[in-house]
């Protein structure tokens, strides 16, 4: 498994999904295996989290499933950090200061804290959130190609030195600071758009948008506390002209501008917008990834890899790899996840990428020797 790059196909959800999810009333196997939305739960309350440990030859697979509307990736990381500290015998890490003396924590305190933050917006204009809309108001987008399509997912590995070289080349062209993560995102966004060039031209798409998931906890730390596990993820969106995608620099500069604009006012304006809605579940991104011109990326590279679990019988205390379940889901087309990696110097960057099969082939060809390994994640 290690030699093969821990392919998700060797970690199927059908085998490792917690039994309690597969057997839970209101959730059939399709939900547990494919992680579909919890809209068909037959009115039965569903679990916020389920976990299961499965020993395999030479190690252990710990499966942790969380309800993403309640717990985001950073929240899951916090849960695993505290859980691991308890497993390896550390003391004093499992409670917030407010509960250290046995006080009962008000479960609504965080909700009220977020509501209070929404009132801090200083804008006189009606609050806006251009990254989201509703299905009936979303701009009609011509499909890239006729349905049905073959959608595949690959884990694409890049060497740390290769990404550093890309960043250095970008930095040499501009006085604006270009971060490593912006260099990685620009590389993927540019090359995927090039791989889609014929389809984009045929469907007359002139622009492409990249959505970027962001953890807003650092801007809420005083209000929510260091161990807040609720969903505090929002996302930004950046649009560029397709004609500019032959070079990485326009995309890197556009991304840097967007991400630099995410400040406290940006957050409070969006919280104010969301707080005015009676129901937010009908919101959708204002861009189109499924058979469309746009992409979405989230980074989990700092999730969980450094926590020492100290589990007897395992080769080392820290995880060897963290993977998403083997999920064949064409709705994920255009999605990318920067997978967890250790901070040790020289570790590859792994990006799980889901694309139409022809786009994937052209992407890998275009990236050339920047790619160090390709692992199948799933094939529709």
Coordinates of C-alpha atoms in Angstrom, one line a residue:
X1 CA 0.0 0.0 0.0
X2 CA 2.8 2.4 0.9
X3 CA 4.7 1.6 -2.3
X4 CA 1.6 2.2 -4.4
X5 CA 1.1 5.7 -2.8
X6 CA -1.8 4.7 -0.6
X7 CA -4.4 4.7 -3.4
X8 CA -7.9 5.3 -2.2
X9 CA -9.0 2.2 -4.2
X10 CA -7.2 0.2 -1.6
X11 CA -9.1 2.0 1.1
X12 CA -12.7 1.6 -0.1
X13 CA -15.5 3.2 1.8
X14 CA -17.4 0.0 1.4
X15 CA -14.9 -1.7 3.7
X16 CA -13.8 1.2 6.0
X17 CA -16.9 3.3 6.4
X18 CA -18.0 3.1 10.1
X19 CA -20.6 0.3 10.5
X20 CA -22.7 2.6 12.6
X21 CA -23.2 4.9 9.6
X22 CA -24.1 2.1 7.2
X23 CA -26.7 0.7 9.6
X24 CA -28.0 4.0 11.0
X25 CA -31.7 4.7 10.5
X26 CA -32.3 7.3 7.8
X27 CA -29.0 6.6 6.1
X28 CA -28.7 3.9 3.5
X29 CA -25.4 2.5 2.2
X30 CA -25.3 4.9 -0.6
X31 CA -25.0 7.8 1.8
X32 CA -22.3 6.1 3.8
X33 CA -20.3 5.0 0.7
X34 CA -20.6 8.1 -1.5
X35 CA -21.1 10.8 1.2
X36 CA -24.2 12.2 -0.6
X37 CA -26.0 15.1 1.0
X38 CA -28.2 14.3 4.0
X39 CA -31.3 15.4 2.3
X40 CA -33.0 12.0 2.3
X41 CA -32.7 11.1 5.9
X42 CA -36.4 10.4 6.3
X43 CA -36.6 12.8 9.2
X44 CA -34.2 10.8 11.4
X45 CA -31.4 12.7 13.2
X46 CA -28.1 11.8 11.6
X47 CA -24.7 11.5 13.5
X48 CA -22.4 14.5 13.5
X49 CA -19.4 12.1 13.7
X50 CA -18.6 8.4 13.5
X51 CA -15.2 6.8 13.7
X52 CA -13.9 3.2 13.3
X53 CA -10.5 1.6 13.8
X54 CA -9.7 -1.3 11.5
X55 CA -6.4 -3.3 12.0
X56 CA -4.8 -4.4 8.7
X57 CA -1.5 -6.3 8.2
X58 CA 1.2 -3.9 9.2
X59 CA -0.9 -1.1 10.5
X60 CA -4.3 0.4 11.3
X61 CA -6.8 2.4 9.3
X62 CA -8.7 5.0 11.4
X63 CA -11.9 6.1 9.5
X64 CA -13.3 9.4 10.7
X65 CA -16.6 10.6 9.1
X66 CA -18.0 14.0 10.0
X67 CA -21.1 15.9 9.0
X68 CA -19.5 18.7 6.9
X69 CA -22.2 21.2 7.6
X70 CA -21.4 21.0 11.3
X71 CA -17.6 20.2 11.3
X72 CA -15.2 21.5 8.7
X73 CA -11.7 20.2 7.9
X74 CA -10.0 22.4 10.5
X75 CA -12.5 21.3 13.1
X76 CA -11.8 17.6 12.3
X77 CA -8.1 18.4 12.7
X78 CA -8.8 19.8 16.1
X79 CA -10.8 16.7 17.1
X80 CA -8.0 14.5 16.0
X81 CA -5.3 16.5 17.7
X82 CA -7.1 16.3 21.1
X83 CA -8.0 12.6 20.5
X84 CA -4.4 11.8 19.7
X85 CA -3.1 13.6 22.7
X86 CA -5.4 11.5 24.9
X87 CA -4.3 8.3 23.2
X88 CA -0.6 8.9 23.6
X89 CA -1.0 9.8 27.3
X90 CA -0.6 13.6 27.1
X91 CA -2.4 15.5 29.8
X92 CA -4.0 18.9 29.9
X93 CA -4.9 19.2 26.2
X94 CA -8.4 17.9 26.1
X95 CA -10.3 20.8 27.6
X96 CA -10.8 24.4 27.0
X97 CA -10.0 26.7 29.9
X98 CA -13.8 27.3 30.4
X99 CA -14.3 23.6 31.2
X100 CA -11.1 22.9 33.1
X101 CA -12.8 23.5 36.5
X102 CA -15.9 21.3 35.6
X103 CA -18.1 24.1 34.4
X104 CA -20.8 23.2 31.9
X105 CA -20.2 24.7 28.5
X106 CA -23.2 26.4 26.8
X107 CA -23.5 24.7 23.4
X108 CA -25.1 27.9 22.0
X109 CA -22.2 30.2 23.0
X110 CA -20.3 29.8 19.7
X111 CA -23.5 30.5 17.7
X112 CA -24.1 33.7 19.6
X113 CA -20.5 34.7 19.2
X114 CA -20.7 34.4 15.4
X115 CA -24.0 36.3 15.4
X116 CA -22.3 39.1 17.3
X117 CA -19.5 39.2 14.8
X118 CA -22.1 39.7 12.0
X119 CA -23.2 42.9 13.6
X120 CA -19.6 44.3 13.5
X121 CA -19.7 45.1 9.7
X122 CA -19.0 48.8 9.2
X123 CA -20.3 48.9 5.6
X124 CA -23.3 51.2 5.0
X125 CA -24.3 49.2 1.9
X126 CA -26.4 46.0 2.0
X127 CA -24.1 43.1 2.8
X128 CA -22.9 41.2 -0.2
X129 CA -21.5 37.7 -0.8
X130 CA -20.7 37.5 -4.5
X131 CA -19.2 34.0 -4.1
X132 CA -22.7 32.5 -3.7
X133 CA -26.1 32.7 -5.2
X134 CA -29.2 30.5 -5.7
X135 CA -29.9 28.0 -8.5
X136 CA -32.7 30.2 -9.9
X137 CA -30.4 33.2 -10.0
X138 CA -27.1 31.6 -11.0
X139 CA -25.9 32.8 -14.4
X140 CA -26.6 30.2 -17.1
X141 CA -23.4 28.6 -18.2
X142 CA -23.0 26.5 -21.4
X143 CA -21.7 23.0 -20.7
X144 CA -18.1 22.3 -21.8
X145 CA -19.2 19.2 -23.6
X146 CA -22.2 17.0 -24.2
X147 CA -23.2 14.6 -21.5
X148 CA -22.4 12.0 -20.4
X149 CA -18.7 12.3 -19.7
X150 CA -16.1 10.0 -18.1
X151 CA -14.8 11.7 -15.0
X152 CA -11.7 10.5 -13.2
X153 CA -9.7 11.5 -10.1
X154 CA -6.0 11.3 -9.7
X155 CA -3.6 12.1 -6.9
X156 CA -0.9 14.2 -8.6
X157 CA 2.4 14.6 -6.7
X158 CA 4.7 17.5 -7.2
X159 CA 8.2 17.7 -5.6
X160 CA 8.7 20.5 -3.1
X161 CA 11.7 21.7 -5.1
X162 CA 9.6 21.8 -8.3
X163 CA 7.0 24.0 -6.7
X164 CA 9.7 26.2 -5.1
X165 CA 11.1 26.6 -8.6
X166 CA 7.7 27.6 -10.0
X167 CA 7.3 30.2 -7.2
X168 CA 10.8 31.6 -7.7
X169 CA 10.1 32.0 -11.5
X170 CA 6.9 33.9 -10.7
X171 CA 8.5 36.0 -8.0
X172 CA 11.3 37.1 -10.4
X173 CA 8.6 38.7 -12.6
X174 CA 6.8 40.9 -10.0
X175 CA 7.5 42.8 -6.8
X176 CA 4.2 41.4 -5.4
X177 CA 4.9 38.6 -3.0
X178 CA 3.8 35.2 -4.4
X179 CA 3.3 32.5 -1.8
X180 CA 4.0 28.8 -2.3
X181 CA 0.3 27.9 -2.2
X182 CA -0.5 30.6 -4.8
X183 CA 2.2 29.2 -7.0
X184 CA 0.7 25.7 -6.7
X185 CA -2.8 26.9 -7.3
X186 CA -1.8 29.0 -10.3
X187 CA 0.1 26.1 -11.8
X188 CA -2.9 23.8 -11.6
X189 CA -5.5 26.5 -12.7
X190 CA -3.4 27.5 -15.7
X191 CA -2.7 24.0 -16.9
X192 CA -6.2 22.7 -16.4
X193 CA -7.6 25.7 -18.4
X194 CA -5.1 25.0 -21.2
X195 CA -6.1 21.3 -21.1
X196 CA -9.7 22.5 -21.6
X197 CA -8.8 25.0 -24.3
X198 CA -10.7 23.4 -27.2
X199 CA -13.9 22.8 -25.1
X200 CA -13.7 26.3 -23.7
X201 CA -13.5 27.8 -27.2
X202 CA -16.2 25.6 -28.6
X203 CA -18.6 26.6 -25.8
X204 CA -17.6 30.2 -26.1
X205 CA -16.3 30.6 -22.5
X206 CA -14.1 33.8 -22.2
X207 CA -13.4 33.6 -18.4
X208 CA -12.6 31.0 -15.8
X209 CA -13.1 31.2 -12.0
X210 CA -11.2 29.5 -9.2
X211 CA -12.9 29.2 -5.8
X212 CA -10.6 28.8 -2.8
X213 CA -11.7 27.4 0.5
X214 CA -10.5 29.4 3.5
X215 CA -10.5 28.7 7.3
X216 CA -11.6 31.9 9.0
X217 CA -10.7 30.8 12.6
X218 CA -7.8 33.1 12.9
X219 CA -10.1 36.1 12.5
X220 CA -12.5 34.7 15.1
X221 CA -10.1 33.3 17.7
X222 CA -11.0 35.8 20.5
X223 CA -14.7 35.0 20.0
X224 CA -14.7 31.3 19.4
X225 CA -11.7 29.9 21.4
X226 CA -8.8 27.8 20.2
X227 CA -10.6 24.5 20.2
X228 CA -13.7 25.5 18.2
X229 CA -14.6 22.6 15.9
X230 CA -17.7 24.0 14.1
X231 CA -17.8 24.9 10.4
X232 CA -16.0 28.2 10.0
X233 CA -15.0 27.7 6.3
X234 CA -15.9 30.3 3.6
X235 CA -14.5 30.6 0.1
X236 CA -13.2 33.3 -2.2
X237 CA -13.5 33.4 -6.0
X238 CA -11.2 34.8 -8.5
X239 CA -12.0 35.3 -12.2
X240 CA -9.5 35.7 -15.1
X241 CA -9.7 35.8 -18.8
X242 CA -9.1 32.4 -20.5
X243 CA -6.8 34.2 -22.9
X244 CA -4.5 35.1 -20.0
X245 CA -4.1 31.4 -18.9
X246 CA -1.2 30.7 -21.1
X247 CA 1.0 32.3 -18.4
X248 CA 0.9 31.6 -14.7
X249 CA 1.7 35.2 -13.7
X250 CA -1.8 36.8 -14.4
X251 CA -3.4 34.1 -12.4
X252 CA -0.9 34.3 -9.5
X253 CA -1.4 38.1 -9.3
X254 CA -5.2 37.8 -9.4
X255 CA -5.2 35.2 -6.7
X256 CA -2.9 37.2 -4.5
X257 CA -5.1 40.3 -4.9
X258 CA -8.2 38.3 -3.9
X259 CA -6.7 36.5 -1.0
X260 CA -5.0 39.7 0.3
X261 CA -8.5 41.4 0.4
X262 CA -9.8 38.8 2.9
X263 CA -9.7 40.8 6.1
X264 CA -12.0 41.2 9.1
X265 CA -14.4 43.5 7.2
X266 CA -14.6 40.9 4.4
X267 CA -15.6 38.3 7.0
X268 CA -18.1 40.3 8.9
X269 CA -19.8 41.5 5.7
X270 CA -20.4 37.8 4.7
X271 CA -21.5 36.9 8.2
X272 CA -24.0 39.8 8.0
X273 CA -25.2 38.5 4.6
X274 CA -25.7 35.0 5.9
X275 CA -27.4 36.1 9.1
X276 CA -30.1 37.8 7.1
X277 CA -31.2 34.6 5.4
X278 CA -34.0 32.4 6.8
X279 CA -32.4 29.4 5.2
X280 CA -28.9 29.1 3.8
X281 CA -29.0 25.5 2.5
X282 CA -30.3 26.7 -0.9
X283 CA -27.2 28.7 -1.6
X284 CA -24.8 27.4 -4.3
X285 CA -21.4 28.8 -5.6
X286 CA -21.9 31.5 -8.2
X287 CA -19.4 29.6 -10.5
X288 CA -19.8 26.3 -12.2
X289 CA -17.3 23.4 -11.8
X290 CA -19.3 20.4 -13.0
X291 CA -18.9 20.4 -16.8
X292 CA -18.2 24.1 -16.6
X293 CA -15.2 26.4 -17.0
X294 CA -14.4 26.8 -13.3
X295 CA -12.5 25.1 -10.6
X296 CA -12.5 24.8 -6.8
X297 CA -9.6 24.0 -4.5
X298 CA -9.2 23.4 -0.8
X299 CA -6.0 22.8 1.1
X300 CA -5.8 20.2 3.8
X301 CA -2.0 20.0 3.8
X302 CA -1.7 20.9 7.5
X303 CA -4.4 18.4 8.6
X304 CA -3.5 15.7 11.0
X305 CA -0.2 14.5 9.7
X306 CA 1.8 15.8 12.7
X307 CA -0.3 14.3 15.5
X308 CA 1.4 11.4 17.4
X309 CA -1.2 8.8 18.2
X310 CA 1.1 6.4 20.0
X311 CA -1.0 3.3 19.0
X312 CA 0.7 0.0 20.0
X313 CA 1.4 -2.3 17.0
X314 CA 1.7 0.5 14.5
X315 CA 5.1 1.3 12.8
X316 CA 5.2 4.9 13.9
X317 CA 3.0 7.2 16.0
X318 CA 2.1 9.6 13.2
X319 CA -0.1 8.8 10.2
X320 CA 1.6 7.4 7.1
X321 CA -1.0 9.0 4.9
X322 CA -4.4 10.6 5.0
X323 CA -6.8 9.9 2.2
X324 CA -10.4 10.7 1.2
X325 CA -12.5 7.5 0.7
X326 CA -12.7 5.9 -2.7
X327 CA -15.7 7.8 -4.0
X328 CA -16.8 7.7 -7.7
X329 CA -18.8 10.9 -8.0
X330 CA -18.9 12.9 -11.2
X331 CA -20.3 15.9 -9.3
X332 CA -16.8 16.5 -8.0
X333 CA -15.5 17.4 -11.5
X334 CA -13.4 20.5 -11.2
X335 CA -12.6 20.0 -7.6
X336 CA -9.1 19.8 -6.1
X337 CA -7.8 19.0 -2.6
X338 CA -4.2 19.6 -1.5
X339 CA -3.8 16.5 0.7
X340 CA -2.2 16.4 4.1
X341 CA 1.6 16.4 4.2
X342 CA 4.2 16.6 6.8
X343 CA 6.2 19.7 7.2
X344 CA 9.5 17.9 6.8
X345 CA 11.7 19.4 4.1
X346 CA 11.4 17.8 0.7
X347 CA 8.0 16.2 1.2
X348 CA 5.9 16.1 -2.0
X349 CA 2.7 18.1 -2.5
X350 CA -0.2 15.8 -3.3
X351 CA -3.3 17.2 -5.0
X352 CA -6.3 15.0 -5.5
X353 CA -7.8 16.4 -8.8
X354 CA -11.1 15.4 -10.5
X355 CA -11.6 16.1 -14.2
X356 CA -13.1 14.8 -17.4
X357 CA -10.8 12.0 -18.6
X358 CA -9.5 13.7 -21.7
X359 CA -8.8 16.9 -19.7
X360 CA -6.9 14.8 -17.1
X361 CA -4.7 13.2 -19.8
X362 CA -3.9 16.6 -21.4
X363 CA -3.2 18.1 -17.9
X364 CA -0.7 15.5 -17.0
X365 CA 1.0 15.8 -20.4
X366 CA 1.2 19.6 -20.0
X367 CA 2.7 19.4 -16.5
X368 CA 5.4 17.1 -17.8
X369 CA 8.3 16.4 -15.4
X370 CA 6.9 18.7 -12.7
X371 CA 4.8 15.6 -11.7
X372 CA 6.7 13.0 -9.7
X373 CA 3.9 10.5 -9.3
X374 CA 0.3 9.9 -10.3
X375 CA -2.0 7.7 -8.2
X376 CA -5.5 6.6 -9.2
X377 CA -8.1 8.1 -6.8
X378 CA -11.1 6.7 -8.5
X379 CA -12.6 6.2 -12.0
X380 CA -16.2 6.7 -12.8

